[in-house]
Tab-separated table of C-alpha atoms in Angstrom:
chain	number	residue	atom	x	y	z
O	16	UNK	CA	37.807	-78.300	32.681
O	17	UNK	CA	34.337	-77.492	33.998
O	18	UNK	CA	31.714	-79.266	31.887
O	19	UNK	CA	27.967	-79.125	32.584
O	20	UNK	CA	26.435	-82.594	32.997
O	21	UNK	CA	22.726	-82.847	32.252
O	22	UNK	CA	20.690	-85.893	33.258
O	23	UNK	CA	17.870	-86.983	30.968
O	24	UNK	CA	15.306	-89.782	31.080
O	25	UNK	CA	13.831	-89.882	27.578
O	26	UNK	CA	14.827	-92.547	25.074
O	27	UNK	CA	15.701	-89.925	22.464
O	28	UNK	CA	17.199	-86.445	22.562
O	29	UNK	CA	16.509	-84.571	19.331
O	30	UNK	CA	19.392	-82.993	17.453
O	31	UNK	CA	17.852	-82.261	14.093
O	32	UNK	CA	19.699	-80.398	11.385
O	33	UNK	CA	18.142	-76.942	11.010
O	34	UNK	CA	18.698	-77.236	7.265
O	35	UNK	CA	16.223	-80.114	7.289
O	36	UNK	CA	18.714	-82.383	5.627
O	37	UNK	CA	22.219	-83.585	6.424
O	38	UNK	CA	24.217	-84.220	3.306
O	39	UNK	CA	26.518	-87.200	3.053
O	40	UNK	CA	29.454	-84.839	2.546
O	41	UNK	CA	28.744	-83.027	5.816
O	42	UNK	CA	28.186	-86.284	7.693
O	43	UNK	CA	31.432	-87.750	6.415
O	44	UNK	CA	33.484	-84.628	7.055
O	45	UNK	CA	32.497	-84.593	10.725
O	46	UNK	CA	32.985	-88.339	11.057
O	47	UNK	CA	36.528	-88.198	9.676
O	48	UNK	CA	37.415	-85.503	12.211
O	49	UNK	CA	36.058	-87.667	15.046
O	50	UNK	CA	37.893	-90.759	13.790
O	51	UNK	CA	41.182	-88.876	13.394
O	52	UNK	CA	40.961	-87.513	16.925
O	53	UNK	CA	39.908	-90.819	18.448
O	54	UNK	CA	42.568	-92.803	16.593
O	55	UNK	CA	45.197	-90.710	18.378
O	56	UNK	CA	43.863	-92.149	21.666
O	57	UNK	CA	43.553	-95.790	20.585
O	58	UNK	CA	42.816	-98.102	17.685
O	59	UNK	CA	39.528	-97.031	16.133
O	60	UNK	CA	37.322	-99.157	13.908
O	61	UNK	CA	36.219	-99.896	11.369
O	62	UNK	CA	39.168	-98.111	9.745
O	63	UNK	CA	41.831	-99.648	11.977
O	64	UNK	CA	43.043	-103.097	10.956
O	65	UNK	CA	44.238	-103.914	14.468
O	66	UNK	CA	42.748	-107.085	15.956
O	67	UNK	CA	41.809	-105.354	19.210
O	68	UNK	CA	40.097	-102.014	18.784
O	69	UNK	CA	39.528	-99.526	21.580
O	70	UNK	CA	36.879	-97.410	19.847
O	71	UNK	CA	34.359	-97.852	17.057
O	72	UNK	CA	32.742	-95.009	15.095
O	73	UNK	CA	29.739	-96.145	13.072
O	74	UNK	CA	30.174	-95.332	9.394
O	75	UNK	CA	26.488	-95.495	8.405
O	76	UNK	CA	24.250	-92.436	8.163
O	77	UNK	CA	20.843	-93.438	9.495
O	78	UNK	CA	18.984	-90.122	9.346
O	79	UNK	CA	19.400	-86.330	9.243
O	80	UNK	CA	20.176	-85.943	12.955
O	81	UNK	CA	23.527	-84.365	13.725
O	82	UNK	CA	24.741	-87.341	15.741
O	83	UNK	CA	27.624	-89.693	15.205
O	84	UNK	CA	27.310	-93.046	16.949
O	85	UNK	CA	30.214	-94.799	18.591
O	86	UNK	CA	31.205	-97.292	21.281
O	87	UNK	CA	34.169	-97.639	23.615
O	88	UNK	CA	35.316	-101.249	23.819
O	89	UNK	CA	38.089	-101.004	26.414
O	90	UNK	CA	38.002	-99.426	29.876
O	91	UNK	CA	41.314	-97.721	29.065
O	92	UNK	CA	39.501	-95.756	26.370
O	93	UNK	CA	37.605	-93.790	28.995
O	94	UNK	CA	39.856	-90.841	29.830
O	95	UNK	CA	39.184	-87.170	30.503
O	96	UNK	CA	41.839	-86.303	27.918
O	97	UNK	CA	39.988	-88.147	25.152
O	98	UNK	CA	36.576	-86.784	26.130
O	99	UNK	CA	37.852	-83.188	26.321
O	100	UNK	CA	39.562	-83.575	22.945
O	101	UNK	CA	36.344	-84.998	21.497
O	102	UNK	CA	34.378	-81.980	22.725
O	103	UNK	CA	36.998	-79.642	21.280
O	104	UNK	CA	36.680	-81.410	17.937
O	105	UNK	CA	32.915	-80.943	18.033
O	106	UNK	CA	33.413	-77.208	18.627
O	107	UNK	CA	34.724	-77.062	15.071
O	108	UNK	CA	31.494	-78.576	13.718
O	109	UNK	CA	28.532	-76.498	14.799
O	110	UNK	CA	25.634	-78.432	16.310
O	111	UNK	CA	27.127	-81.897	15.997
O	112	UNK	CA	27.251	-84.397	18.864
O	113	UNK	CA	28.386	-87.940	19.556
O	114	UNK	CA	26.079	-90.617	20.927
O	115	UNK	CA	28.054	-93.256	22.838
O	116	UNK	CA	26.206	-96.531	23.275
O	117	UNK	CA	27.204	-99.954	24.533
O	118	UNK	CA	27.498	-98.662	28.104
O	119	UNK	CA	25.781	-101.045	30.480
O	120	UNK	CA	22.884	-99.291	32.224
O	121	UNK	CA	23.815	-95.972	30.712
O	122	UNK	CA	24.095	-93.756	27.665
O	123	UNK	CA	26.228	-90.700	27.013
O	124	UNK	CA	25.662	-87.800	24.614
O	125	UNK	CA	28.701	-85.614	24.006
O	126	UNK	CA	28.162	-82.045	22.783
O	127	UNK	CA	30.693	-79.287	22.193
O	128	UNK	CA	29.951	-77.585	25.516
O	129	UNK	CA	28.106	-80.114	27.713
O	130	UNK	CA	27.404	-83.777	28.387
O	131	UNK	CA	24.056	-85.519	28.701
O	132	UNK	CA	23.808	-88.772	30.642
O	133	UNK	CA	21.136	-91.401	31.123
O	134	UNK	CA	20.794	-94.521	33.256
O	135	UNK	CA	21.855	-95.947	36.595
O	136	UNK	CA	25.551	-95.975	35.650
O	137	UNK	CA	25.627	-92.172	35.683
O	138	UNK	CA	23.094	-91.477	38.431
O	139	UNK	CA	25.616	-89.800	40.775
O	140	UNK	CA	27.630	-88.012	38.099
O	141	UNK	CA	27.788	-84.220	38.077
O	142	UNK	CA	31.075	-83.419	36.355
O	143	UNK	CA	33.371	-84.616	33.592
O	144	UNK	CA	35.625	-86.644	35.883
O	145	UNK	CA	32.771	-88.552	37.511
O	146	UNK	CA	31.261	-89.367	34.103
O	147	UNK	CA	34.563	-90.816	32.891
O	148	UNK	CA	35.074	-92.773	36.134
O	149	UNK	CA	31.551	-94.215	36.035
O	150	UNK	CA	31.838	-95.265	32.392
O	151	UNK	CA	35.231	-96.878	32.981
O	152	UNK	CA	33.974	-98.798	36.025
O	153	UNK	CA	30.888	-99.989	34.142
O	154	UNK	CA	33.125	-101.196	31.304
O	155	UNK	CA	35.507	-102.998	33.678
O	156	UNK	CA	32.669	-104.735	35.514
O	157	UNK	CA	31.007	-105.758	32.264
O	158	UNK	CA	34.202	-107.278	30.873
O	159	UNK	CA	34.846	-109.160	34.117
O	160	UNK	CA	31.360	-110.678	34.040
O	161	UNK	CA	31.568	-111.476	30.342
O	162	UNK	CA	35.116	-112.762	29.946
O	163	UNK	CA	36.067	-113.889	33.457
O	164	UNK	CA	34.123	-117.173	33.197
O	165	UNK	CA	35.424	-117.724	29.654
O	166	UNK	CA	39.034	-117.396	30.826
O	167	UNK	CA	38.384	-119.968	33.538
O	168	UNK	CA	36.699	-122.324	31.068
O	169	UNK	CA	39.669	-122.068	28.709
O	170	UNK	CA	42.054	-122.707	31.600
O	171	UNK	CA	40.128	-125.880	32.477
O	172	UNK	CA	40.021	-126.969	28.830
O	173	UNK	CA	43.764	-126.406	28.451
O	174	UNK	CA	44.490	-128.998	31.126
O	175	UNK	CA	42.327	-131.592	29.376
O	176	UNK	CA	43.743	-131.096	25.894
O	177	UNK	CA	46.585	-133.692	25.935
O	178	UNK	CA	44.219	-136.594	26.685
O	179	UNK	CA	41.520	-135.201	24.407
O	180	UNK	CA	43.936	-134.917	21.481
O	181	UNK	CA	44.777	-138.620	21.748
O	182	UNK	CA	41.069	-139.505	21.788
O	183	UNK	CA	40.309	-137.217	18.857
O	184	UNK	CA	43.118	-138.823	16.844
O	185	UNK	CA	41.274	-142.146	17.142
O	186	UNK	CA	37.585	-141.213	16.942
O	187	UNK	CA	37.686	-137.805	15.276
O	188	UNK	CA	36.385	-135.928	18.301
O	189	UNK	CA	36.505	-135.701	22.066
O	190	UNK	CA	34.030	-134.071	24.434
O	191	UNK	CA	36.067	-131.870	26.755
O	192	UNK	CA	33.500	-130.456	29.181
O	193	UNK	CA	30.083	-128.872	29.608
O	194	UNK	CA	29.838	-125.579	31.476
O	195	UNK	CA	26.926	-123.711	32.964
O	196	UNK	CA	26.645	-120.738	30.610
O	197	UNK	CA	28.936	-118.973	28.171
O	198	UNK	CA	29.962	-115.370	28.716
O	199	UNK	CA	26.639	-113.643	29.504
O	200	UNK	CA	24.456	-116.262	27.806
O	201	UNK	CA	22.520	-118.879	29.741
O	202	UNK	CA	22.449	-122.540	28.782
O	203	UNK	CA	24.805	-125.515	28.613
O	204	UNK	CA	28.086	-124.711	26.867
O	205	UNK	CA	29.457	-127.899	25.300
O	206	UNK	CA	33.148	-127.861	24.342
O	207	UNK	CA	34.370	-130.361	21.740
O	208	UNK	CA	37.813	-131.010	20.277
O	209	UNK	CA	37.634	-132.415	16.748
O	210	UNK	CA	39.914	-133.116	13.818
O	211	UNK	CA	37.490	-131.791	11.179
O	212	UNK	CA	36.268	-128.237	10.657
O	213	UNK	CA	32.941	-127.052	12.060
O	214	UNK	CA	31.442	-127.382	8.579
O	215	UNK	CA	32.477	-131.020	8.259
O	216	UNK	CA	31.463	-132.181	11.735
O	217	UNK	CA	28.985	-130.394	13.960
O	218	UNK	CA	26.630	-130.883	16.853
O	219	UNK	CA	22.923	-131.131	16.128
O	220	UNK	CA	21.339	-128.821	18.701
O	221	UNK	CA	17.675	-127.916	19.216
O	222	UNK	CA	17.552	-124.226	20.086
O	223	UNK	CA	21.224	-123.380	20.380
O	224	UNK	CA	24.171	-123.466	18.032
O	225	UNK	CA	27.893	-123.015	17.539
O	226	UNK	CA	29.157	-119.919	19.340
O	227	UNK	CA	32.923	-120.301	19.261
O	228	UNK	CA	35.568	-121.902	17.086
O	229	UNK	CA	39.339	-121.771	17.323
O	230	UNK	CA	42.309	-123.658	15.983
O	231	UNK	CA	44.389	-125.936	18.214
O	232	UNK	CA	47.895	-126.952	17.156
O	233	UNK	CA	49.870	-130.048	18.070
O	234	UNK	CA	51.604	-128.288	20.938
O	235	UNK	CA	48.174	-127.825	22.598
O	236	UNK	CA	48.072	-124.109	21.857
O	237	UNK	CA	44.548	-122.713	21.654
O	238	UNK	CA	44.723	-119.974	19.062
O	239	UNK	CA	42.474	-116.925	19.041
O	240	UNK	CA	39.178	-116.923	17.233
O	241	UNK	CA	39.383	-115.817	13.596
O	242	UNK	CA	43.144	-116.423	13.628
O	243	UNK	CA	44.458	-115.271	10.219
O	244	UNK	CA	46.990	-118.111	10.122
O	245	UNK	CA	44.369	-120.812	9.543
O	246	UNK	CA	41.429	-121.722	7.340
O	247	UNK	CA	39.204	-120.048	6.182
O	248	UNK	CA	41.540	-117.043	6.291
O	249	UNK	CA	44.530	-119.052	5.063
O	250	UNK	CA	45.100	-122.397	3.341
O	251	UNK	CA	46.603	-124.032	6.426
O	252	UNK	CA	44.381	-126.215	8.581
O	253	UNK	CA	45.369	-127.095	12.145
O	254	UNK	CA	45.247	-130.692	13.407
O	255	UNK	CA	42.369	-129.859	15.771
O	256	UNK	CA	39.492	-127.458	16.180
O	257	UNK	CA	38.055	-126.393	19.507
O	258	UNK	CA	34.314	-125.886	19.020
O	259	UNK	CA	31.797	-124.584	21.554
O	260	UNK	CA	28.038	-125.023	21.342
O	261	UNK	CA	25.426	-123.402	23.546
O	262	UNK	CA	22.182	-125.298	24.122
O	263	UNK	CA	19.630	-123.027	25.756
O	264	UNK	CA	17.321	-125.892	26.716
O	265	UNK	CA	19.037	-127.357	29.764
O	266	UNK	CA	16.703	-130.378	29.773
O	267	UNK	CA	18.347	-131.752	26.616
O	268	UNK	CA	21.156	-134.133	27.464
O	269	UNK	CA	21.628	-136.218	24.305
O	270	UNK	CA	23.070	-134.903	21.049
O	271	UNK	CA	24.163	-136.257	17.692
O	272	UNK	CA	27.335	-135.274	15.901
O	273	UNK	CA	26.701	-135.278	12.163
O	274	UNK	CA	28.820	-134.659	9.098
O	275	UNK	CA	28.189	-132.288	6.208
O	276	UNK	CA	25.892	-134.869	4.584
O	277	UNK	CA	23.818	-135.267	7.773
O	278	UNK	CA	25.282	-138.695	8.482
O	279	UNK	CA	25.516	-139.541	12.217
O	280	UNK	CA	29.119	-139.567	13.410
O	281	UNK	CA	28.668	-139.991	17.148
O	282	UNK	CA	26.467	-139.478	20.165
O	283	UNK	CA	27.135	-137.106	23.035
O	284	UNK	CA	25.523	-137.332	26.451
O	285	UNK	CA	25.796	-134.486	28.939
O	286	UNK	CA	26.286	-135.622	32.525
O	287	UNK	CA	28.385	-133.274	34.638
O	288	UNK	CA	27.803	-129.555	34.171
O	289	UNK	CA	30.529	-127.397	35.683
O	290	UNK	CA	29.529	-124.037	37.163
O	291	UNK	CA	31.734	-120.973	37.280
O	292	UNK	CA	31.699	-121.207	41.078
O	293	UNK	CA	33.173	-124.703	40.802
O	294	UNK	CA	35.891	-123.452	38.457
O	295	UNK	CA	36.734	-120.671	40.882
O	296	UNK	CA	37.113	-123.212	43.698
O	297	UNK	CA	39.281	-125.538	41.620
O	298	UNK	CA	41.672	-122.828	40.525
O	299	UNK	CA	41.779	-121.348	44.005
O	300	UNK	CA	42.934	-124.772	45.248
O	301	UNK	CA	45.589	-124.854	42.502
O	302	UNK	CA	46.925	-121.457	43.534
O	303	UNK	CA	47.068	-122.451	47.204
O	304	UNK	CA	49.197	-125.521	46.541
């Protein structure tokens, strides 16, 4: 399918409703058509109850522009089949377009008969296929940079859990490790295993805070965040919680653990900070053995 690709540099491309007003009924009718089409290509939020969603179509109407806003969360969501089907759906709704954000260094506007692209991600794109390929590559690279270090941190933590669980059984907590950064955020990421919830025992940070919490069961399984099997989503509480804090001020090396009544429960001192490069080297050595 030959699709014109137009490059633009402005921060906003107008698509006003010629009626001067976009009714809620019109907005919602078009949105439901987009959601129905997209759902056939992958789980689409917020309607889908699946834990991992491929697409997200915003359900708020911000103004009278004939745009629907959405994001593509998974690289696999970027296909020519989906984009062509989306354009065909828009052909049934005169003047409407889809604004796709969340693309690193790029933005895509989808109309019924053409595409408009912005940013370095799409600088060499001149047809439908190249737009899809560029968006998919940008998504893959972003996820690697964001979640690659986290996977390595979790792999390191997993090896330390047996000893940490014994220590936490005695003192209520165990400091597992401190890493240089968390996902795309800079700072010292402090990982703690504790027997109480994050509301009952937490680290007193200066300009950071808790950024991750997951249940850990007796078999040393690290469950996913927001696991529906455990509190606060269910009555069951696991024997341990794996809590991560990010302190943006790298000069701070001493912290207090306090309870829900602000009583001091322990002191933590950061010494070794493990970089992602170091984790890569350690796991490379493991794989070579």
